[in-house]
Coordinates of N, CA and C in Angstrom, one line a residue:
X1 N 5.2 11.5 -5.9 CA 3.9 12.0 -6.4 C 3.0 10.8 -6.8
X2 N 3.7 10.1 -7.4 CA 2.7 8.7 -8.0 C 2.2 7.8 -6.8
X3 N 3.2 7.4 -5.5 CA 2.8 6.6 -4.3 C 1.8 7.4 -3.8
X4 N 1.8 8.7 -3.6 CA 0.3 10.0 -3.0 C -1.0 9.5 -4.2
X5 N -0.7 9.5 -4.8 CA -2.0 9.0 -6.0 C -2.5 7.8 -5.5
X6 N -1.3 7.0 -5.6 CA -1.9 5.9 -4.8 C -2.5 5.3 -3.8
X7 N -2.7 6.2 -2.9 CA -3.1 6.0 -1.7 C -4.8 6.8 -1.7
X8 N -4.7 7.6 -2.7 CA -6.2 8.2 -3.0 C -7.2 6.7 -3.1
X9 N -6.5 5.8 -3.6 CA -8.0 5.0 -4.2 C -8.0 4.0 -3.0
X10 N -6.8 4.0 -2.2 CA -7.6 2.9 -0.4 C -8.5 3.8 0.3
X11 N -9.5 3.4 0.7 CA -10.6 3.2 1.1 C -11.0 2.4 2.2
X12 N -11.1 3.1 3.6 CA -11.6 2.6 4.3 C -11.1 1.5 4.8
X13 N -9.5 1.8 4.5 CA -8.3 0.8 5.5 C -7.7 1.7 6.1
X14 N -7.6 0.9 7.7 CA -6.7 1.5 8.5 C -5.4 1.4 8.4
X15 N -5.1 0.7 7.5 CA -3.7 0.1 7.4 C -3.2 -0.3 6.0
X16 N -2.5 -0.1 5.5 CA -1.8 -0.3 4.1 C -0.6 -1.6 3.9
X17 N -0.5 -1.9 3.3 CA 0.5 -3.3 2.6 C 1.1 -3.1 1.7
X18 N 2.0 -2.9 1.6 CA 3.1 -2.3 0.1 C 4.2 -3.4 0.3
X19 N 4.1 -4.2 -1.2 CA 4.9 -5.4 -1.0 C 5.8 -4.9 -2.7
X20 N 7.1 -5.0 -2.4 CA 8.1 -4.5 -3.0 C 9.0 -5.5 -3.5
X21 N 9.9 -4.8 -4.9 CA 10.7 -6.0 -5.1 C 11.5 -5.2 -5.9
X22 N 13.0 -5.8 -6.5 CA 13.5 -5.2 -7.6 C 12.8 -4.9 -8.7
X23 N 11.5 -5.8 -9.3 CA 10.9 -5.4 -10.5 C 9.5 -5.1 -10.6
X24 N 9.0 -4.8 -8.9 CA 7.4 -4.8 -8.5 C 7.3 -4.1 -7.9
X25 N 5.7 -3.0 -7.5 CA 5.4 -2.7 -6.3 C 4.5 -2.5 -6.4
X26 N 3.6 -2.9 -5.1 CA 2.1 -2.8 -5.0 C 1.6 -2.2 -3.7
X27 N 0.4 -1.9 -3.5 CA -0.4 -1.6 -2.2 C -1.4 -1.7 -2.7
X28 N -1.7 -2.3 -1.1 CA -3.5 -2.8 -1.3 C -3.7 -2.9 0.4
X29 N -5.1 -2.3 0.6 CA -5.8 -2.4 1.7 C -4.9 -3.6 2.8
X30 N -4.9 -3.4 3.8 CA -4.9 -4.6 5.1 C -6.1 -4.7 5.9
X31 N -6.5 -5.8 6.6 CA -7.4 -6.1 7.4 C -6.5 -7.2 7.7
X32 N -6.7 -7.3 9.4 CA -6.0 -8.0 10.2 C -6.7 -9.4 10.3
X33 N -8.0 -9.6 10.1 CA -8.8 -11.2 8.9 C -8.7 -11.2 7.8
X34 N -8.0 -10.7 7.2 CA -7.5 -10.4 5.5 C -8.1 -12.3 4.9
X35 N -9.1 -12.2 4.5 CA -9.3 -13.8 4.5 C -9.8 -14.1 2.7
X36 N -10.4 -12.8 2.0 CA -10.4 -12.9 0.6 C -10.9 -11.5 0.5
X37 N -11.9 -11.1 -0.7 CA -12.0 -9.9 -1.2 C -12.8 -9.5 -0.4
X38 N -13.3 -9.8 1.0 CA -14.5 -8.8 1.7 C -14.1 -9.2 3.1
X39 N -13.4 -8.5 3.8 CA -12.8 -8.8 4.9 C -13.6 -8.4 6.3
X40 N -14.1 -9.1 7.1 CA -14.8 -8.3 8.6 C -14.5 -8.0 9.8
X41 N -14.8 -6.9 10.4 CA -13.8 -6.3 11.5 C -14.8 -6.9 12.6
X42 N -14.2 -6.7 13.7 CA -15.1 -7.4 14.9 C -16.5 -6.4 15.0
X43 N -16.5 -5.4 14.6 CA -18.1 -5.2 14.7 C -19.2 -6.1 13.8
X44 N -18.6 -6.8 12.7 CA -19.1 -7.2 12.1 C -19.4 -6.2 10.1
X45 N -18.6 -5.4 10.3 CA -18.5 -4.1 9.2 C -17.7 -5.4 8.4
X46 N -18.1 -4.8 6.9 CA -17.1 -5.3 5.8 C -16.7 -5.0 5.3
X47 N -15.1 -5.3 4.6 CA -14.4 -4.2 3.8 C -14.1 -4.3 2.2
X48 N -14.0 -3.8 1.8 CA -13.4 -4.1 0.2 C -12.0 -3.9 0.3
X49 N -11.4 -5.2 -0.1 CA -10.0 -5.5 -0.6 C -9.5 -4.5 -1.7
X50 N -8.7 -3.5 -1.6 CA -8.1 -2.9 -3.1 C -6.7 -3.1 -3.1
X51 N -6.4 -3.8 -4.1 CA -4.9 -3.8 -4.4 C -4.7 -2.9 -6.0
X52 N -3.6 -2.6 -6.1 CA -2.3 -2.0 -7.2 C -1.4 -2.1 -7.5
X53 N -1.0 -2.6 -8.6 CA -0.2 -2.7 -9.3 C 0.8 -1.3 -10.2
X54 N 1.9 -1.2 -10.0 CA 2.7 -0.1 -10.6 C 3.5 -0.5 -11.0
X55 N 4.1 -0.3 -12.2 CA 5.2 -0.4 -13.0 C 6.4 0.4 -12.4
X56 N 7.0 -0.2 -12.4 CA 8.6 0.7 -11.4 C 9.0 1.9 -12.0
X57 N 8.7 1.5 -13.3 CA 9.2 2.6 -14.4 C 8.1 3.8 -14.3
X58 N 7.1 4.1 -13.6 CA 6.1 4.8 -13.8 C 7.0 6.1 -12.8
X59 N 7.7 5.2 -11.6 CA 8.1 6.2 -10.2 C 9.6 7.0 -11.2
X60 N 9.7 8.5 -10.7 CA 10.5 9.1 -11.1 C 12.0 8.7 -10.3
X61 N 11.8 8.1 -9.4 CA 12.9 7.0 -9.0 C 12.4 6.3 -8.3
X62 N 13.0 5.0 -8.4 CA 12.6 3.4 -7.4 C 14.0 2.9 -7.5
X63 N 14.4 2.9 -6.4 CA 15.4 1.9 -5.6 C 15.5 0.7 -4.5
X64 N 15.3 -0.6 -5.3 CA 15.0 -1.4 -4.4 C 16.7 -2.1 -3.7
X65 N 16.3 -1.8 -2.3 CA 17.7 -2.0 -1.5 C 16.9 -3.0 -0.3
X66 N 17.8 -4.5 -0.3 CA 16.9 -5.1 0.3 C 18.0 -6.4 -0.2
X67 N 18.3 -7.3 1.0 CA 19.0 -9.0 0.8 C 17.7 -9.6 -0.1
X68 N 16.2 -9.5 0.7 CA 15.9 -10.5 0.3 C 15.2 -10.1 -1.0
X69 N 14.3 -11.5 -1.1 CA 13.9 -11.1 -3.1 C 12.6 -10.5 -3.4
X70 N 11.8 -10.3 -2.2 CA 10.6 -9.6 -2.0 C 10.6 -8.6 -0.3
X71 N 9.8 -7.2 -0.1 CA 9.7 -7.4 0.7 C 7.9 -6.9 1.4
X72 N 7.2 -7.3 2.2 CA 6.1 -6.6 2.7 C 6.2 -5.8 4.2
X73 N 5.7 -4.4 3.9 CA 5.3 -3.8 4.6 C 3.8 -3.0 4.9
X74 N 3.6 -3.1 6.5 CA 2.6 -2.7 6.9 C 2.4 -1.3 7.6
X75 N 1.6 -0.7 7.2 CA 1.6 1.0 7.5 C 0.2 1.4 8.0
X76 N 0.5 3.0 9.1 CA -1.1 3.3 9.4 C -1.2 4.1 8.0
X77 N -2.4 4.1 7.3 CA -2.7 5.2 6.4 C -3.0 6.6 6.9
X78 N -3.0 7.0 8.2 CA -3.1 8.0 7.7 C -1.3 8.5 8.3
X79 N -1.0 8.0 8.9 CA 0.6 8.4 9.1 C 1.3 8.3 7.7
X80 N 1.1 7.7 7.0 CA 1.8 7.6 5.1 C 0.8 9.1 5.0
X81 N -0.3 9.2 4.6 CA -0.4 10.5 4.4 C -0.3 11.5 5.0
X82 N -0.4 11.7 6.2 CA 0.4 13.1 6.8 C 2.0 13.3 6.3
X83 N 3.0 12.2 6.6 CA 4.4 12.1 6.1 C 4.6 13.0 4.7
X84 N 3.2 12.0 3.7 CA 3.6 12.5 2.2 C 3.2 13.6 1.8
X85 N 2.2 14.0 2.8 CA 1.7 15.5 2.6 C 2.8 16.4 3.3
X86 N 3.9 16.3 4.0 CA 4.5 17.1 4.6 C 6.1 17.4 3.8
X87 N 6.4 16.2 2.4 CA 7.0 16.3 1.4 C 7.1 17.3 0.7

């Protein structure tokens, strides 16, 4: 329920970033020139960067399973919301 909240405040990304760890997890907008807080697509449009921060303790369960000591993943937004809507 909390990661579906989450995804309410990206805006206008095609793509999501959820970078994870035993004691973190965040998502924030992607753009493929990801270059600072105002990113531009080849038409020349610009985007606003949103990132998030969540306390692990907020999720009704978080299991981080994983060798290494961070991990990032990249997602289409609306395929994360069709999936989470189908929960």
């Amino acid at each position: 329920k909390l990661f579906v909240q989450l995804l309410t405040h990206i805006h206008q990304s095609p793509e999501i970033c959820i970078e994870a760890s035993s004691e973190s997890f965040s998502v924030r907008s992607f753009h493929k020139a990801d270059d600072g807080a105002m990113a531009v697509d080849g038409t020349g449009a610009r985007f606003m960067q949103t990132a998030l921060s969540v306390n692990i303790q907020e999720f009704e369960q978080y299991e981080y399973v994983s060798s290494a000591p961070n991990e990032e993943l990249i997602f289409c937004v609306k395929d994360v919301r069709s999936h989470c809507i189908l929960l």
